[in-house]
């Protein structure tokens, strides 16, 4: 029998592993081998194939860029939409402390980002004592700017991985495979920007391959930091420290 990897916890919120499995299947419809398949799921576990590690390669990075373009292009029903087969909100963050991830249906990316991403984390950070009044004011100002559509583009809702930091890309002898999603409908630049938060191998080649399949909108480089605001806020709420000024400074840049 092929080796399996079992991800388990008895303390996650009810439905957590079903949420992750639903997201993987939704992404896999378009991403094929670039998305880890689900072998089994239960209330307290998720079973996946065991993936042997291999060194990152330029070719694997380029193949992943093309796969991400296909996944994003498969689309979603709306900005903020859950993966097909899932109802309600989801979660984002480490298995030890997943944060609620608001889902639903918004008519444009900016209002979705404001109401479902920036403001909920501003409230949570304030309640936890992470953000002071002045920092919350910056985040609220960004939310107003986003909701006004100032930073919207013509990109339709994309099928996002939603937690695509470098650690959620596994490099195997057969290529790169994505794991641990928080899948939803969003702006495709968000996944790409998150890869840059901690630096994915051969990222320029990955982005070039992506752009060949699905050309990015004008000015996307200037929006990388904008799309990093949400993951930086998540890290600020969970871990504090230098993530707090980093997140607030990024928000202020676009507020």
Short mmCIF file of N, CA and C in Angstrom, two decimals, residues 91-179:
data_model
loop_
_atom_site.label_atom_id
_atom_site.label_comp_id
_atom_site.label_asym_id
_atom_site.label_seq_id
_atom_site.Cartn_x
_atom_site.Cartn_y
_atom_site.Cartn_z
N UNK A 91 -11.55 28.64 7.53
CA UNK A 91 -10.51 28.97 8.49
C UNK A 91 -9.20 29.21 7.76
N UNK A 92 -8.32 29.96 8.41
CA UNK A 92 -6.99 30.25 7.87
C UNK A 92 -6.02 30.36 9.04
N UNK A 93 -4.86 29.73 8.90
CA UNK A 93 -3.85 29.83 9.95
C UNK A 93 -3.34 28.46 10.35
N UNK A 94 -2.46 28.43 11.33
CA UNK A 94 -1.87 27.16 11.74
C UNK A 94 -2.90 26.23 12.36
N UNK A 95 -2.64 24.92 12.28
CA UNK A 95 -3.54 23.92 12.82
C UNK A 95 -3.79 24.13 14.30
N UNK A 96 -2.81 24.68 14.99
CA UNK A 96 -2.94 24.90 16.43
C UNK A 96 -3.86 26.07 16.78
N UNK A 97 -4.06 26.99 15.83
CA UNK A 97 -4.89 28.17 16.11
C UNK A 97 -5.46 28.74 14.81
N UNK A 98 -6.36 28.01 14.15
CA UNK A 98 -6.93 28.56 12.91
C UNK A 98 -7.87 29.72 13.20
N UNK A 99 -7.74 30.78 12.42
CA UNK A 99 -8.61 31.94 12.55
C UNK A 99 -9.81 31.80 11.62
N UNK A 100 -10.96 32.33 12.01
CA UNK A 100 -12.11 32.30 11.11
C UNK A 100 -11.81 33.05 9.81
N UNK A 101 -12.32 32.52 8.72
CA UNK A 101 -12.16 33.14 7.40
C UNK A 101 -13.56 33.39 6.84
N UNK A 102 -13.93 34.65 6.78
CA UNK A 102 -15.28 34.98 6.34
C UNK A 102 -15.45 34.72 4.85
N UNK A 103 -16.53 34.06 4.48
CA UNK A 103 -16.83 33.75 3.09
C UNK A 103 -18.25 34.19 2.78
N UNK A 104 -18.55 34.31 1.51
CA UNK A 104 -19.87 34.76 1.09
C UNK A 104 -19.87 35.16 -0.36
N UNK A 105 -20.45 36.30 -0.68
CA UNK A 105 -20.52 36.77 -2.07
C UNK A 105 -20.49 38.29 -2.08
N UNK A 106 -19.45 38.85 -2.72
CA UNK A 106 -19.29 40.29 -2.82
C UNK A 106 -19.18 40.66 -4.30
N UNK A 107 -19.69 41.82 -4.69
CA UNK A 107 -19.73 42.18 -6.11
C UNK A 107 -18.39 42.61 -6.69
N UNK A 108 -17.44 43.01 -5.83
CA UNK A 108 -16.14 43.47 -6.32
C UNK A 108 -15.08 43.11 -5.29
N UNK A 109 -13.83 43.06 -5.78
CA UNK A 109 -12.76 42.64 -4.88
C UNK A 109 -12.56 43.61 -3.73
N UNK A 110 -12.59 44.90 -3.98
CA UNK A 110 -12.28 45.88 -2.94
C UNK A 110 -13.21 45.80 -1.75
N UNK A 111 -14.50 45.73 -2.00
CA UNK A 111 -15.45 45.67 -0.89
C UNK A 111 -15.33 44.34 -0.15
N UNK A 112 -15.06 43.27 -0.88
CA UNK A 112 -14.78 41.97 -0.25
C UNK A 112 -13.56 42.05 0.66
N UNK A 113 -12.46 42.62 0.14
CA UNK A 113 -11.24 42.70 0.93
C UNK A 113 -11.46 43.55 2.18
N UNK A 114 -12.24 44.60 2.05
CA UNK A 114 -12.50 45.47 3.20
C UNK A 114 -13.34 44.77 4.25
N UNK A 115 -14.48 44.21 3.82
CA UNK A 115 -15.45 43.69 4.78
C UNK A 115 -15.12 42.30 5.30
N UNK A 116 -14.43 41.49 4.50
CA UNK A 116 -14.19 40.10 4.88
C UNK A 116 -12.76 39.80 5.28
N UNK A 117 -11.85 40.75 5.05
CA UNK A 117 -10.46 40.48 5.36
C UNK A 117 -9.87 41.53 6.31
N UNK A 118 -9.86 42.79 5.92
CA UNK A 118 -9.19 43.82 6.72
C UNK A 118 -9.95 44.11 8.02
N UNK A 119 -11.23 44.40 7.94
CA UNK A 119 -11.98 44.79 9.14
C UNK A 119 -12.10 43.68 10.17
N UNK A 120 -12.37 42.42 9.78
CA UNK A 120 -12.42 41.37 10.80
C UNK A 120 -11.10 41.21 11.55
N UNK A 121 -9.97 41.31 10.85
CA UNK A 121 -8.68 41.17 11.52
C UNK A 121 -8.35 42.40 12.35
N UNK A 122 -8.79 43.58 11.91
CA UNK A 122 -8.61 44.77 12.73
C UNK A 122 -9.34 44.62 14.05
N UNK A 123 -10.58 44.09 14.01
CA UNK A 123 -11.34 43.88 15.24
C UNK A 123 -10.68 42.84 16.13
N UNK A 124 -10.27 41.71 15.53
CA UNK A 124 -9.64 40.66 16.31
C UNK A 124 -8.35 41.15 16.94
N UNK A 125 -7.54 41.88 16.16
CA UNK A 125 -6.29 42.42 16.69
C UNK A 125 -6.51 43.42 17.80
N UNK A 126 -7.56 44.22 17.68
CA UNK A 126 -7.88 45.18 18.74
C UNK A 126 -8.31 44.44 20.01
N UNK A 127 -9.15 43.41 19.85
CA UNK A 127 -9.62 42.65 21.01
C UNK A 127 -8.48 41.93 21.72
N UNK A 128 -7.48 41.51 20.97
CA UNK A 128 -6.35 40.78 21.55
C UNK A 128 -5.26 41.73 22.07
N UNK A 129 -5.44 43.01 21.85
CA UNK A 129 -4.43 43.97 22.28
C UNK A 129 -3.24 44.08 21.36
N UNK A 130 -3.37 43.56 20.14
CA UNK A 130 -2.28 43.61 19.17
C UNK A 130 -2.22 44.98 18.51
N UNK A 131 -3.38 45.54 18.16
CA UNK A 131 -3.46 46.83 17.49
C UNK A 131 -4.01 47.88 18.46
N UNK A 132 -3.34 49.03 18.51
CA UNK A 132 -3.83 50.16 19.27
C UNK A 132 -4.79 50.99 18.45
N UNK A 133 -5.39 52.03 19.05
CA UNK A 133 -6.37 52.86 18.33
C UNK A 133 -5.84 53.48 17.04
N UNK A 134 -4.61 53.97 17.04
CA UNK A 134 -4.07 54.59 15.83
C UNK A 134 -3.86 53.57 14.72
N UNK A 135 -3.44 52.36 15.09
CA UNK A 135 -3.25 51.32 14.09
C UNK A 135 -4.58 50.85 13.53
N UNK A 136 -5.58 50.71 14.39
CA UNK A 136 -6.92 50.35 13.91
C UNK A 136 -7.45 51.42 12.96
N UNK A 137 -7.17 52.68 13.26
CA UNK A 137 -7.63 53.77 12.39
C UNK A 137 -7.02 53.66 10.99
N UNK A 138 -5.75 53.26 10.91
CA UNK A 138 -5.12 53.07 9.60
C UNK A 138 -5.82 51.95 8.84
N UNK A 139 -6.10 50.85 9.52
CA UNK A 139 -6.76 49.72 8.87
C UNK A 139 -8.17 50.08 8.43
N UNK A 140 -8.87 50.85 9.24
CA UNK A 140 -10.21 51.28 8.86
C UNK A 140 -10.17 52.23 7.66
N UNK A 141 -9.14 53.07 7.60
CA UNK A 141 -8.98 53.96 6.45
C UNK A 141 -8.71 53.16 5.18
N UNK A 142 -7.88 52.13 5.29
CA UNK A 142 -7.65 51.26 4.13
C UNK A 142 -8.94 50.58 3.71
N UNK A 143 -9.72 50.13 4.67
CA UNK A 143 -10.98 49.46 4.34
C UNK A 143 -11.90 50.39 3.55
N UNK A 144 -11.97 51.64 3.95
CA UNK A 144 -12.82 52.59 3.21
C UNK A 144 -12.31 52.79 1.78
N UNK A 145 -10.98 52.87 1.64
CA UNK A 145 -10.40 53.04 0.31
C UNK A 145 -10.67 51.82 -0.57
N UNK A 146 -10.53 50.64 0.01
CA UNK A 146 -10.81 49.41 -0.73
C UNK A 146 -12.27 49.34 -1.14
N UNK A 147 -13.15 49.61 -0.19
CA UNK A 147 -14.58 49.50 -0.47
C UNK A 147 -15.02 50.48 -1.55
N UNK A 148 -14.31 51.58 -1.68
CA UNK A 148 -14.63 52.56 -2.72
C UNK A 148 -14.19 52.10 -4.11
N UNK A 149 -13.47 51.00 -4.18
CA UNK A 149 -13.04 50.47 -5.48
C UNK A 149 -11.76 51.07 -6.00
N UNK A 150 -11.04 51.81 -5.17
CA UNK A 150 -9.84 52.51 -5.62
C UNK A 150 -8.80 51.57 -6.21
N UNK A 151 -8.68 50.37 -5.64
CA UNK A 151 -7.63 49.45 -6.09
C UNK A 151 -8.17 48.27 -6.88
N UNK A 152 -9.42 48.34 -7.31
CA UNK A 152 -9.99 47.25 -8.09
C UNK A 152 -9.38 47.20 -9.50
N UNK A 153 -9.36 46.01 -10.06
CA UNK A 153 -8.97 45.82 -11.46
C UNK A 153 -10.13 45.12 -12.17
N UNK A 154 -9.92 44.81 -13.43
CA UNK A 154 -10.96 44.12 -14.20
C UNK A 154 -10.91 42.60 -14.04
N UNK A 155 -10.00 42.10 -13.21
CA UNK A 155 -9.89 40.66 -13.05
C UNK A 155 -11.16 40.07 -12.43
N UNK A 156 -11.69 38.99 -13.01
CA UNK A 156 -12.87 38.34 -12.42
C UNK A 156 -12.46 37.51 -11.20
N UNK A 157 -13.42 37.03 -10.42
CA UNK A 157 -13.08 36.19 -9.27
C UNK A 157 -12.29 34.95 -9.70
N UNK A 158 -11.15 34.76 -9.06
CA UNK A 158 -10.27 33.62 -9.36
C UNK A 158 -10.47 32.52 -8.34
N UNK A 159 -10.12 31.32 -8.71
CA UNK A 159 -10.15 30.18 -7.80
C UNK A 159 -8.81 30.16 -7.05
N UNK A 160 -8.81 30.65 -5.82
CA UNK A 160 -7.57 30.83 -5.07
C UNK A 160 -7.25 29.67 -4.16
N UNK A 161 -5.94 29.41 -4.01
CA UNK A 161 -5.46 28.55 -2.94
C UNK A 161 -5.75 29.21 -1.60
N UNK A 162 -5.41 30.48 -1.48
CA UNK A 162 -5.79 31.27 -0.33
C UNK A 162 -4.81 31.31 0.82
N UNK A 163 -3.83 30.42 0.83
CA UNK A 163 -2.80 30.43 1.88
C UNK A 163 -1.48 30.00 1.26
N UNK A 164 -1.15 30.61 0.12
CA UNK A 164 -0.05 30.11 -0.71
C UNK A 164 1.28 30.75 -0.33
N UNK A 165 1.67 30.58 0.93
CA UNK A 165 3.03 30.97 1.29
C UNK A 165 3.97 29.84 0.87
N UNK A 166 5.26 30.12 0.88
CA UNK A 166 6.23 29.17 0.32
C UNK A 166 6.19 27.81 1.02
N UNK A 167 5.85 27.78 2.31
CA UNK A 167 5.80 26.52 3.04
C UNK A 167 4.67 25.61 2.62
N UNK A 168 3.69 26.12 1.89
CA UNK A 168 2.59 25.29 1.40
C UNK A 168 2.80 24.83 -0.03
N UNK A 169 4.03 24.97 -0.51
CA UNK A 169 4.45 24.38 -1.78
C UNK A 169 5.48 23.31 -1.47
N UNK A 170 5.17 22.07 -1.80
CA UNK A 170 6.10 20.96 -1.58
C UNK A 170 6.81 20.64 -2.89
N UNK A 171 8.12 20.56 -2.80
CA UNK A 171 8.94 20.26 -3.98
C UNK A 171 9.29 18.78 -3.95
N UNK A 172 8.85 18.06 -4.96
CA UNK A 172 9.06 16.62 -5.04
C UNK A 172 9.86 16.30 -6.30
N UNK A 173 10.36 15.07 -6.43
CA UNK A 173 11.08 14.71 -7.66
C UNK A 173 10.22 14.86 -8.92
N UNK A 174 8.89 14.80 -8.76
CA UNK A 174 8.00 14.91 -9.91
C UNK A 174 7.57 16.34 -10.18
N UNK A 175 7.84 17.26 -9.25
CA UNK A 175 7.44 18.64 -9.45
C UNK A 175 6.90 19.26 -8.18
N UNK A 176 6.35 20.45 -8.29
CA UNK A 176 5.83 21.18 -7.14
C UNK A 176 4.36 20.83 -6.93
N UNK A 177 3.98 20.69 -5.66
CA UNK A 177 2.61 20.35 -5.29
C UNK A 177 2.15 21.29 -4.18
N UNK A 178 0.93 21.83 -4.28
CA UNK A 178 0.43 22.72 -3.25
C UNK A 178 -0.42 21.93 -2.25
N UNK A 179 -0.34 22.36 -0.98
CA UNK A 179 -1.05 21.72 0.11
C UNK A 179 -1.68 22.80 1.00
#
